[in-house]
Amino acid sequence: MNDILLDLKDIWKTYDLGATSVHALGGVSFEARRNEYIAIVGPSGSGKSTLMNLIGCLDTPTKGRYLLNGRPVSEMDDNELARARNEEIGFVFQTFNLLARQTAQRNVELPLVYSGMPRSERVERATEALEAVGLGDRRHHRPNELSGGQRQRVAIARALVTRPSLLLADEPTGNLDTEMGREILSLFDRLHEQGNTIILVTHNPDVAKHARRVVSLLDGRIESDTGNGARR
Amino acid sequence: MKRSDGLRVAAASLIENPLRTFLTLLGIAMGVTAVIFVVSMIEGLNRYMGEKVAKVGSSSFTVQKYGILTSHTEYAEARRRNRGIRHEDAEAIRRFASDVERVGIQRGWGVSPKYGSRSVSDVQMLAQDYDAYLIESPDIAQGRGFSQGEVQRGALVCYLGWEVADKLFENRDPVGRKVRLWGRGFVVNGVAKKQGSILGHSQDNFVSIPLGAFEKIFGSRRSINLIVKAKDPLRMEEAVDEVRMVLRARRHLRWDEEDNFGVITPDSLMSFWRKLTQMIFSVALFVVGISLVVGGIVIMNIMLLTVVERTREIGVRKAIGARQKDIRFQFLAESVMLCAAGGVVGVGLGWLLAYLVRTITPLPAAFPLWAPILAVVVTSAVGIFFGLYPARTAADLNPIEALGREAC
């Protein structure tokens, strides 16, 4: 079924701490279809960051199988993971993680630099992406000349510029005040309506409310899953 | 990622930190400056020696009891073996060596000529026969040199170097006056044109007299020096070989014995000189090598610091799709650019120093084209060598851990 974007089966992540070993994830299984809007919630230490890293191809599971877009991430080497991150995933971080000395435009271009896109095409795509998040007039500003909300929107433009299969956001409103947070969340809503698949990792129930489906983690396992609400 | 983009990324991060970049490349720049300067000085000295001292391209050479001696053992050995050069040797060369145009005889000695109550010490006395006088063919600025008759009968005449004439006679005209040497009066025929100095050694501090006059006073049993002029400057080597054969035959040397006399050609002077400068050069190169290694270590240190400082940036780059080799290339490119830039700055400074030397002193200091090319190639290699480890460190960073560092 081509409609399934993420397919995780019995995923384990174990950290070996010398004498003892810690199971950050203990047998997580779930699927996500295209154009879902999922929130992964749970208290700190529940394993949600580990899960996010696995979904985002930053790490591979100790045990279990993970298919992203039909490709087995669990068997990829470093280069293939980097490629998957570049093509399939758009990251949005809590702390924005923009390159401080580069303009918004350059920051947004960066993923395309790594995919080897020619310069002129790159500039065009980055401009488009910045316009899509409403920052067409801030293209040549550096991060320190932008507000927090604007910075996060630059980060979102950077995540979208490669047209990824999945937008993966880690506490995207955590460093923003309520007003700006709301602004970012309504941008996510709009992106979802436009057909993007979004996974949001948060511990904030108000943020999770925006998602159509909420997956709760506790102690490395899925405690509850509201299911494919959008597909009902 | 394309290579050109990688280079652009690396260049951008160097330009963003101009002070750090400058301080980092300073060490390399200094090393390269030193090597370019040393090469320029040696090249300048070589040219200077070739033009002024060895008179490369001239067609005459000297035969004397001792050649160029470079060590005490050589000297001791030569003292034991070598025989003096005699008038008969000159005669034999004149008779048997067909590539030789002329053989002159001369002797040198330190004297203190006097005029009235005035005296100049440490003057070079040159006793010449007529052939030597013709080979030398001095430029006489005032009066005249020697006539053939004067030389043949050993007349008590002389001509003076410009400096000696100036010191002894000041403003008076020396021509026709008598200079005293060894208690005898020598009539001054003329004064040679001023020649200046070579390496601080005055070329005008001499008095020339006929060889006959010298031998009348001191006898002819002492060793003489021969000054030999080849017929054809291009057949200099053949002339040298002929002269050696004649002398070896006269001395009954076996084929496997070394010469027991010395032949000094412009070439042998130059090669002696080059041996000397090569030694200076290799010492200088060693010193510069050390400074390049130190400069490289400085760069490695700074690059390692940069990797730590930019851990988060590396994490971000990896998260959005940079592969290990992209990161490695970026950091390697940075260190190579730093080193190469240091090399270029060094070449520039070295050129400037050489230019100053050339302008201020008579030394024609200049470096050959290979020096800057080699400098940039070597410094780039230093950049690769010392950049490899930091670049690997950066490339091997785990993206999750890298992203975990606190943001600014």
XYZ file of N, CA and C in Angstrom, chain A:
696
model
N 0.831 -1.212 0.000
C 0.000 0.000 0.000
C 0.859 1.252 0.000
N 0.744 1.984 -1.052
C 1.602 3.156 -1.228
C 1.206 4.307 -0.321
N 0.057 4.161 0.285
C -0.449 5.254 1.103
C 0.277 5.360 2.438
N 0.952 4.290 2.817
C 1.638 4.287 4.112
C 3.037 4.896 3.964
N 3.269 5.939 4.763
C 4.558 6.625 4.668
C 5.560 6.030 5.657
N 5.090 5.882 6.901
C 5.961 5.336 7.935
C 5.437 3.976 8.349
N 6.342 3.021 8.459
C 5.940 1.714 8.932
C 6.993 1.232 9.928
N 6.654 1.336 11.234
C 7.591 0.910 12.263
C 7.065 -0.370 12.898
N 7.924 -1.417 12.944
C 7.474 -2.680 13.531
C 8.445 -3.112 14.622
N 7.916 -3.157 15.843
C 8.671 -3.677 16.989
C 10.060 -3.050 17.090
N 10.037 -1.749 17.197
C 11.305 -1.011 17.235
C 11.860 -0.973 18.653
N 13.101 -1.390 18.791
C 13.817 -1.320 20.072
C 15.027 -0.417 19.909
N 15.261 0.380 20.919
C 16.518 1.123 20.958
C 17.122 0.911 22.340
N 18.277 0.319 22.355
C 18.899 -0.021 23.624
C 20.231 0.697 23.752
N 20.449 1.356 24.861
C 21.737 1.997 25.118
C 22.525 1.168 26.102
N 23.699 0.808 25.710
C 24.540 -0.027 26.551
C 25.359 0.881 27.461
N 25.114 0.796 28.744
C 25.840 1.656 29.690
C 26.817 0.834 30.498
N 27.636 0.063 29.817
C 28.601 -0.765 30.528
C 27.914 -1.932 31.201
N 27.749 -1.860 32.530
C 27.187 -2.975 33.284
C 25.713 -3.192 32.928
N 24.954 -2.097 32.885
C 23.524 -2.237 32.591
C 23.211 -1.719 31.201
N 22.053 -2.093 30.685
C 21.618 -1.502 29.427
C 20.212 -0.925 29.612
N 19.986 0.204 28.918
C 18.731 0.924 29.083
C 17.924 0.814 27.798
N 16.670 0.426 27.916
C 15.802 0.363 26.738
C 15.076 1.685 26.589
N 15.560 2.540 25.684
C 14.895 3.817 25.470
C 13.570 3.567 24.750
N 13.565 2.587 23.863
C 12.320 2.180 23.207
C 12.211 0.668 23.355
N 11.051 0.214 23.782
C 10.899 -1.226 24.003
C 9.766 -1.798 23.172
N 9.971 -1.930 21.902
C 8.973 -2.559 21.043
C 7.864 -1.630 20.615
N 8.226 -0.586 19.890
C 7.230 0.378 19.400
C 6.827 -0.006 17.970
N 5.534 -0.071 17.727
C 5.062 -0.319 16.372
C 3.983 0.691 16.035
N 4.133 1.362 14.908
C 2.989 2.140 14.414
C 3.189 2.531 12.956
N 2.072 2.865 12.339
C 2.091 3.248 10.934
C 1.595 4.670 10.805
N 2.040 5.334 9.795
C 1.486 6.660 9.526
C 1.255 6.777 8.022
N 0.074 7.281 7.667
C -0.237 7.465 6.244
C 0.177 8.855 5.797
N 0.155 9.035 4.511
C 0.428 10.370 3.975
C -0.633 11.350 4.439
N -0.178 12.585 4.600
C -1.056 13.686 5.004
C -1.695 13.484 6.374
N -1.021 12.698 7.211
C -1.480 12.659 8.595
C -0.810 13.809 9.344
N -1.444 14.173 10.464
C -0.874 15.197 11.339
C -0.837 14.572 12.728
N 0.325 14.119 13.130
C 0.441 13.326 14.353
C 1.235 14.091 15.406
N 0.766 14.015 16.639
C 1.568 14.538 17.742
C 2.068 13.355 18.558
N 3.377 13.360 18.820
C 3.911 12.350 19.717
C 4.130 13.038 21.054
N 3.441 12.568 22.076
C 3.526 13.226 23.385
C 4.040 12.248 24.433
N 4.405 12.810 25.544
C 4.888 11.970 26.637
C 5.811 12.778 27.514
N 5.935 12.380 28.779
C 6.835 13.096 29.688
C 8.297 12.888 29.297
N 9.153 13.681 29.869
C 10.558 13.519 29.498
C 11.051 12.169 29.994
N 11.881 11.541 29.176
C 12.345 10.200 29.517
C 11.421 9.127 28.988
N 10.352 9.516 28.308
C 9.414 8.517 27.803
C 9.910 7.878 26.506
N 10.945 8.471 25.914
C 11.494 7.908 24.686
C 11.048 8.645 23.438
N 10.367 9.781 23.613
C 9.855 10.446 22.409
C 10.974 11.079 21.572
N 12.023 11.577 22.228
C 13.152 12.109 21.453
C 13.846 11.007 20.674
N 14.017 9.855 21.330
C 14.650 8.721 20.658
C 13.829 8.318 19.446
N 12.512 8.260 19.621
C 11.631 7.890 18.515
C 11.746 8.899 17.384
N 11.776 10.181 17.783
C 11.902 11.219 16.757
C 13.211 11.078 15.973
N 14.311 10.806 16.697
C 15.596 10.632 16.018
C 15.554 9.463 15.037
N 14.858 8.403 15.425
C 14.753 7.234 14.546
C 13.905 7.560 13.326
N 12.763 8.193 13.581
C 11.882 8.550 12.458
C 12.603 9.502 11.519
N 13.403 10.403 12.113
C 14.118 11.406 11.320
C 15.400 10.893 10.676
N 15.651 9.606 10.765
C 16.834 8.994 10.134
C 18.149 9.526 10.696
N 18.105 10.052 11.926
C 19.355 10.482 12.551
C 19.997 9.295 13.243
N 19.249 8.244 13.416
C 19.731 7.090 14.167
C 19.040 5.848 13.614
N 19.604 4.694 13.906
C 18.948 3.453 13.473
C 18.586 2.627 14.696
N 17.523 1.848 14.618
C 17.100 1.067 15.788
C 18.056 -0.081 16.075
N 18.082 -0.489 17.354
C 18.884 -1.641 17.728
C 18.228 -2.907 17.157
N 16.920 -2.902 17.198
C 16.165 -4.063 16.728
C 14.862 -3.543 16.117
N 14.339 -4.276 15.167
C 13.069 -3.878 14.573
C 13.258 -3.365 13.161
N 12.113 -3.138 12.483
C 12.194 -2.729 11.091
C 11.460 -1.414 10.898
N 12.099 -0.514 10.173
C 11.482 0.794 9.921
C 11.533 1.046 8.420
N 10.343 1.166 7.828
C 10.280 1.504 6.397
C 9.813 2.940 6.264
N 10.563 3.743 5.551
C 10.150 5.115 5.277
C 9.934 5.202 3.770
N 8.671 5.427 3.406
C 8.352 5.520 1.985
C 8.735 4.218 1.280
N 8.630 3.111 1.991
C 8.946 1.813 1.413
C 10.421 1.450 1.481
N 11.249 2.391 1.962
C 12.687 2.079 2.006
C 13.083 1.692 3.431
N 13.895 0.652 3.561
C 14.246 0.165 4.901
C 15.332 1.019 5.561
N 14.902 1.952 6.394
C 15.841 2.835 7.086
C 16.718 2.045 8.059
N 16.134 1.004 8.644
C 16.873 0.234 9.655
C 18.130 -0.416 9.082
N 18.236 -0.497 7.759
C 19.413 -1.143 7.182
C 20.345 -0.166 6.470
N 20.096 1.124 6.632
C 20.888 2.105 5.873
C 22.240 2.385 6.534
N 23.234 2.698 5.713
C 24.510 3.177 6.275
C 24.472 4.703 6.392
N 25.554 5.279 6.881
C 25.561 6.719 7.173
C 25.221 7.577 5.957
N 25.791 7.217 4.809
C 25.546 8.027 3.618
C 24.094 7.950 3.169
N 23.535 6.736 3.243
C 22.135 6.573 2.835
C 21.215 7.304 3.799
N 21.581 7.282 5.096
C 20.785 8.014 6.085
C 20.799 9.505 5.779
N 22.009 10.006 5.444
C 22.125 11.434 5.142
C 21.252 11.797 3.942
N 21.257 10.921 2.965
C 20.471 11.147 1.765
C 18.978 11.131 2.088
N 18.591 10.163 2.937
C 17.187 10.065 3.333
C 16.758 11.319 4.093
N 17.623 11.786 4.990
C 17.308 13.024 5.732
C 17.124 14.179 4.773
N 18.008 14.199 3.771
C 17.979 15.308 2.823
C 16.709 15.280 1.973
N 16.309 14.081 1.533
C 15.215 14.001 0.561
C 13.850 13.816 1.199
N 13.807 13.066 2.321
C 12.507 12.654 2.846
C 12.048 13.475 4.043
N 12.994 14.021 4.787
C 12.649 14.626 6.077
C 12.911 16.125 6.058
N 11.978 16.860 6.652
C 12.230 18.270 6.904
C 12.194 18.495 8.402
N 13.337 18.867 8.974
C 13.400 19.047 10.426
C 13.040 20.467 10.840
N 12.269 20.543 11.932
C 12.074 21.846 12.581
C 12.431 21.646 14.048
N 13.370 22.462 14.527
C 13.870 22.251 15.890
C 13.295 23.283 16.851
N 13.351 22.936 18.122
C 12.905 23.875 19.155
C 13.730 25.163 19.120
N 15.038 24.995 18.935
C 15.924 26.167 18.982
C 16.262 26.702 17.597
N 15.429 26.407 16.643
C 15.526 26.900 15.252
C 16.740 26.340 14.511
N 17.907 26.428 15.155
C 19.123 25.907 14.529
C 19.410 26.479 13.147
N 19.320 27.795 13.066
C 19.737 28.434 11.809
C 21.224 28.738 11.905
N 21.886 28.871 10.765
C 23.294 29.288 10.787
C 23.323 30.807 10.950
N 23.913 31.241 12.072
C 23.777 32.630 12.516
C 24.344 33.635 11.524
N 25.395 33.253 10.804
C 26.069 34.247 9.961
C 25.539 34.279 8.537
N 24.550 33.438 8.268
C 24.036 33.382 6.905
C 22.641 34.012 6.856
N 22.312 34.571 5.710
C 20.997 35.190 5.561
C 19.924 34.109 5.541
N 18.672 34.544 5.721
C 17.543 33.614 5.676
C 17.583 32.822 4.373
N 17.796 33.529 3.286
C 17.853 32.902 1.968
C 18.886 31.773 1.931
N 20.114 32.081 2.428
C 21.190 31.081 2.411
C 20.860 29.892 3.292
N 20.241 30.177 4.463
C 19.855 29.102 5.355
C 18.872 28.156 4.675
N 17.924 28.732 3.962
C 16.908 27.903 3.321
C 17.513 27.124 2.149
N 18.514 27.721 1.504
C 19.152 27.048 0.369
C 19.960 25.816 0.794
N 20.422 25.833 2.047
C 21.416 24.844 2.487
C 21.083 23.374 2.162
N 19.841 22.905 2.446
C 19.560 21.492 2.112
C 19.743 21.215 0.626
N 19.442 22.208 -0.198
C 19.553 22.017 -1.648
C 21.019 21.988 -2.072
N 21.866 22.713 -1.291
C 23.305 22.639 -1.551
C 23.763 21.195 -1.391
N 23.266 20.548 -0.327
C 23.711 19.179 -0.077
C 23.082 18.174 -1.021
N 21.961 18.560 -1.657
C 21.417 17.618 -2.636
C 22.032 17.860 -4.013
N 22.878 18.889 -4.114
C 23.623 19.110 -5.354
C 22.842 19.868 -6.411
N 21.864 20.635 -5.981
C 21.071 21.379 -6.957
C 21.860 22.594 -7.469
N 21.757 22.892 -8.757
C 22.465 24.069 -9.290
C 21.973 25.362 -8.635
N 22.854 26.316 -8.588
C 22.640 27.543 -7.833
C 21.364 28.293 -8.201
N 21.157 28.475 -9.475
C 20.035 29.324 -9.901
C 18.713 28.692 -9.473
N 18.613 27.378 -9.628
C 17.398 26.658 -9.268
C 17.171 26.743 -7.763
N 18.304 26.626 -7.039
C 18.313 26.683 -5.595
C 17.727 28.000 -5.099
N 18.203 29.079 -5.680
C 17.772 30.411 -5.272
C 16.277 30.549 -5.493
N 15.811 30.054 -6.612
C 14.392 30.145 -6.964
C 13.533 29.377 -5.958
N 13.982 28.123 -5.674
C 13.214 27.277 -4.745
C 13.194 27.878 -3.338
N 14.343 28.408 -2.895
C 14.428 28.967 -1.550
C 13.532 30.200 -1.443
N 13.536 30.998 -2.489
C 12.688 32.193 -2.499
C 11.215 31.791 -2.385
N 10.837 30.793 -3.160
C 9.467 30.269 -3.121
C 9.094 29.833 -1.712
N 10.009 29.060 -1.089
C 9.724 28.510 0.235
C 9.576 29.628 1.258
N 10.412 30.642 1.154
C 10.325 31.768 2.102
C 9.029 32.538 1.884
N 8.628 32.669 0.621
C 7.356 33.344 0.348
C 6.191 32.538 0.904
N 6.304 31.225 0.844
C 5.236 30.356 1.340
C 5.014 30.515 2.844
N 6.095 30.841 3.595
C 5.922 31.044 5.035
C 5.769 32.533 5.366
N 5.577 33.343 4.351
C 5.292 34.761 4.552
C 6.510 35.596 4.870
N 7.687 35.173 4.414
C 8.907 35.947 4.711
C 9.614 36.405 3.430
N 8.815 36.553 2.367
C 9.414 36.955 1.094
C 10.212 38.240 1.197
N 9.823 39.116 2.132
C 10.516 40.413 2.244
C 11.668 40.377 3.241
N 11.898 39.233 3.876
C 12.973 39.139 4.883
C 14.116 38.242 4.408
N 14.167 37.997 3.123
C 15.083 37.003 2.586
C 16.540 37.306 2.910
N 16.878 38.593 2.913
C 18.293 38.909 3.079
C 18.644 39.347 4.489
N 17.759 39.025 5.437
C 18.060 39.303 6.842
C 18.773 38.119 7.448
N 19.641 38.440 8.415
C 20.274 37.360 9.162
C 19.388 36.997 10.349
N 19.552 35.798 10.911
C 18.693 35.361 12.022
C 18.599 36.385 13.151
N 19.719 37.063 13.489
C 19.642 37.993 14.619
C 18.863 39.267 14.292
N 18.470 39.412 13.035
C 17.650 40.567 12.656
C 16.167 40.188 12.567
N 15.876 38.938 12.982
C 14.511 38.449 12.880
C 13.968 38.117 14.264
N 12.648 38.157 14.409
C 12.031 37.764 15.679
C 12.038 36.243 15.784
N 11.721 35.751 16.998
C 11.718 34.308 17.217
C 10.775 33.595 16.253
N 9.565 34.144 16.116
C 8.588 33.520 15.233
C 9.062 33.508 13.789
N 9.705 34.631 13.405
C 10.221 34.707 12.035
C 11.343 33.688 11.827
N 12.192 33.546 12.846
C 13.278 32.566 12.745
C 12.710 31.166 12.551
N 11.651 30.859 13.347
C 11.097 29.516 13.222
C 10.458 29.344 11.844
N 9.924 30.425 11.312
C 9.345 30.299 9.967
C 10.437 30.091 8.913
N 11.607 30.716 9.129
C 12.739 30.452 8.224
C 13.107 28.977 8.316
N 13.128 28.460 9.562
C 13.475 27.046 9.751
C 12.459 26.154 9.052
N 11.183 26.549 9.113
C 10.147 25.742 8.451
C 10.327 25.799 6.928
N 10.671 26.985 6.434
C 10.932 27.111 4.994
C 12.104 26.208 4.602
N 13.134 26.159 5.469
C 14.279 25.302 5.185
C 13.861 23.830 5.166
N 12.908 23.487 6.074
C 12.458 22.098 6.136
C 11.633 21.744 4.891
N 10.927 22.732 4.355
C 10.001 22.460 3.242
C 10.668 22.539 1.873
N 11.827 23.161 1.810
C 12.389 23.536 0.520
C 12.734 22.318 -0.344
N 13.019 21.184 0.301
C 13.343 19.981 -0.481
C 12.076 19.205 -0.858
N 10.904 19.746 -0.489
C 9.627 19.053 -0.681
C 9.705 17.642 -0.100
N 9.897 17.557 1.227
C 10.100 16.250 1.862
C 8.779 15.505 2.021
N 8.872 14.213 2.298
C 7.665 13.426 2.540
C 7.112 13.726 3.922
N 8.008 14.119 4.823
C 7.594 14.252 6.216
C 8.216 15.502 6.836
N 7.336 16.259 7.517
C 7.830 17.406 8.272
C 7.897 16.972 9.730
N 9.090 17.017 10.303
C 9.289 16.479 11.640
C 9.686 17.624 12.559
N 8.789 17.945 13.507
C 9.033 19.107 14.345
C 9.183 18.696 15.803
N 10.276 19.180 16.415
C 10.563 18.843 17.806
C 10.305 20.068 18.674
N 9.203 20.050 19.420
C 8.813 21.193 20.269
C 8.957 22.524 19.512
N 8.292 22.675 18.387
C 8.550 23.854 17.544
C 8.153 25.170 18.207
N 7.312 25.095 19.254
C 6.868 26.335 19.892
C 7.531 26.519 21.247
N 8.425 25.607 21.595
C 9.004 25.604 22.939
C 9.777 26.860 23.294
N 10.358 27.497 22.301
C 11.149 28.696 22.579
C 10.426 29.982 22.180
N 9.105 29.871 21.987
C 8.367 31.040 21.508
C 7.311 31.433 22.530
N 6.916 32.721 22.550
C 5.821 33.109 23.436
C 4.494 32.626 22.816
N 3.425 32.727 23.601
C 2.157 32.126 23.202
C 1.682 32.622 21.832
N 1.790 33.932 21.653
C 1.300 34.544 20.415
C 2.037 33.973 19.199
N 3.349 33.974 19.287
C 4.151 33.473 18.171
C 3.954 31.983 17.992
N 3.807 31.268 19.122
C 3.565 29.831 19.073
C 2.291 29.542 18.288
N 1.245 30.341 18.589
C -0.029 30.158 17.898
C 0.152 30.381 16.395
N 0.897 31.400 16.088
C 1.184 31.744 14.691
C 1.829 30.543 13.962
N 2.820 29.937 14.624
C 3.526 28.804 14.022
C 2.580 27.612 13.862
N 1.751 27.386 14.913
C 0.858 26.231 14.839
C -0.180 26.394 13.734
N -0.658 27.647 13.525
C -1.624 27.812 12.442
C -0.936 27.633 11.085
N 0.369 27.948 11.036
C 1.124 27.680 9.800
C 1.184 26.168 9.553
N 1.410 25.401 10.641
C 1.416 23.940 10.500
C 0.057 23.445 9.996
N -1.013 24.005 10.574
C -2.366 23.613 10.121
C -2.518 23.820 8.620
N -2.043 25.000 8.188
C -2.168 25.317 6.762
C -1.350 24.336 5.919
N -0.132 24.040 6.383
C 0.733 23.114 5.631
C 0.074 21.738 5.550
N -0.581 21.352 6.634
C -1.270 20.061 6.640
C -2.399 20.053 5.610
N -3.147 21.172 5.587
C -4.235 21.273 4.613
C -3.710 21.180 3.181
N -2.487 21.704 2.998
C -1.907 21.673 1.647
C -1.387 20.278 1.286
N -1.475 19.338 2.210
C -1.129 17.950 1.869
C 0.153 17.441 2.501
N 0.793 18.232 3.350
C 2.022 17.753 3.986
C 1.724 16.789 5.121
N 2.649 15.863 5.312
C 2.562 14.960 6.447
C 3.395 15.570 7.570
N 2.812 15.657 8.766
C 3.511 16.333 9.860
C 3.544 15.441 11.091
N 4.722 15.327 11.677
C 4.809 14.707 12.994
C 5.430 15.719 13.940
N 4.735 15.919 15.062
C 5.120 16.951 16.004
C 5.449 16.267 17.324
N 6.606 16.524 17.844
C 6.951 15.943 19.136
C 6.827 17.033 20.189
N 6.042 16.785 21.227
C 5.819 17.837 22.221
C 5.420 17.231 23.563
N 5.562 18.007 24.611
C 5.005 17.556 25.881
C 3.858 18.479 26.294
N 3.512 19.402 25.404
C 2.493 20.403 25.686
C 1.133 19.966 25.102
N 0.152 19.677 25.955
C -1.152 19.179 25.468
C -1.845 20.166 24.523
N -1.662 21.482 24.782
C -2.296 22.487 23.929
C -1.778 22.412 22.508
N -0.477 22.149 22.404
C 0.119 22.018 21.073
C -0.382 20.741 20.412
N -0.427 19.668 21.203
C -0.847 18.371 20.669
C -2.271 18.429 20.118
N -3.085 19.312 20.695
C -4.485 19.433 20.253
C -4.625 19.733 18.765
N -3.615 20.436 18.231
C -3.692 20.783 16.810
C -3.617 19.565 15.912
N -2.978 18.490 16.403
C -2.816 17.303 15.581
C -4.128 16.528 15.502
N -4.292 15.760 14.405
C -5.504 14.963 14.260
C -5.369 13.641 14.997
N -4.126 13.288 15.331
C -3.890 11.996 15.967
C -2.799 12.196 17.012
N -2.979 11.627 18.181
C -1.995 11.783 19.245
C -1.483 10.406 19.691
N -0.162 10.274 19.650
C 0.451 9.028 20.118
C 1.178 9.335 21.428
N 0.759 8.676 22.525
C 1.413 8.934 23.816
C 2.423 7.851 24.118
N 3.567 8.273 24.524
C 4.614 7.335 24.900
C 4.799 7.368 26.410
N 5.099 6.210 26.971
C 5.467 6.159 28.378
C 6.461 5.025 28.549
N 7.584 5.337 29.127
C 8.630 4.345 29.401
C 8.987 3.521 28.163
N 9.073 4.181 27.040
C 9.566 3.509 25.834
C 8.531 2.679 25.109
N 7.286 2.791 25.532
C 6.225 2.062 24.823
C 5.092 3.006 24.489
N 4.268 2.598 23.498
C 3.099 3.408 23.177
C 2.015 3.115 24.198
N 1.594 4.174 24.885
C 0.598 3.994 25.929
C -0.801 4.094 25.324
N -0.941 5.092 24.424
C -2.235 5.202 23.740
C -2.032 5.821 22.370
N -2.975 5.560 21.490
C -2.900 6.084 20.121
C -4.329 6.371 19.701
N -4.631 7.632 19.383
C -6.024 7.981 19.069
C -6.415 7.508 17.673
N -5.466 6.986 16.942
C -5.781 6.413 15.627
C -5.850 7.446 14.533
N -6.105 6.961 13.330
C -6.101 7.828 12.154
C -7.376 8.664 12.075
N -7.449 9.621 12.977
C -8.646 10.448 13.062
C -9.020 11.101 11.750
N -8.042 11.599 11.036
C -8.299 12.323 9.812
C -8.905 11.417 8.741
N -8.679 10.153 8.909
C -9.103 9.194 7.874
C -10.461 8.568 8.181
N -11.031 8.945 9.307
C -12.256 8.292 9.736
C -13.362 8.342 8.723
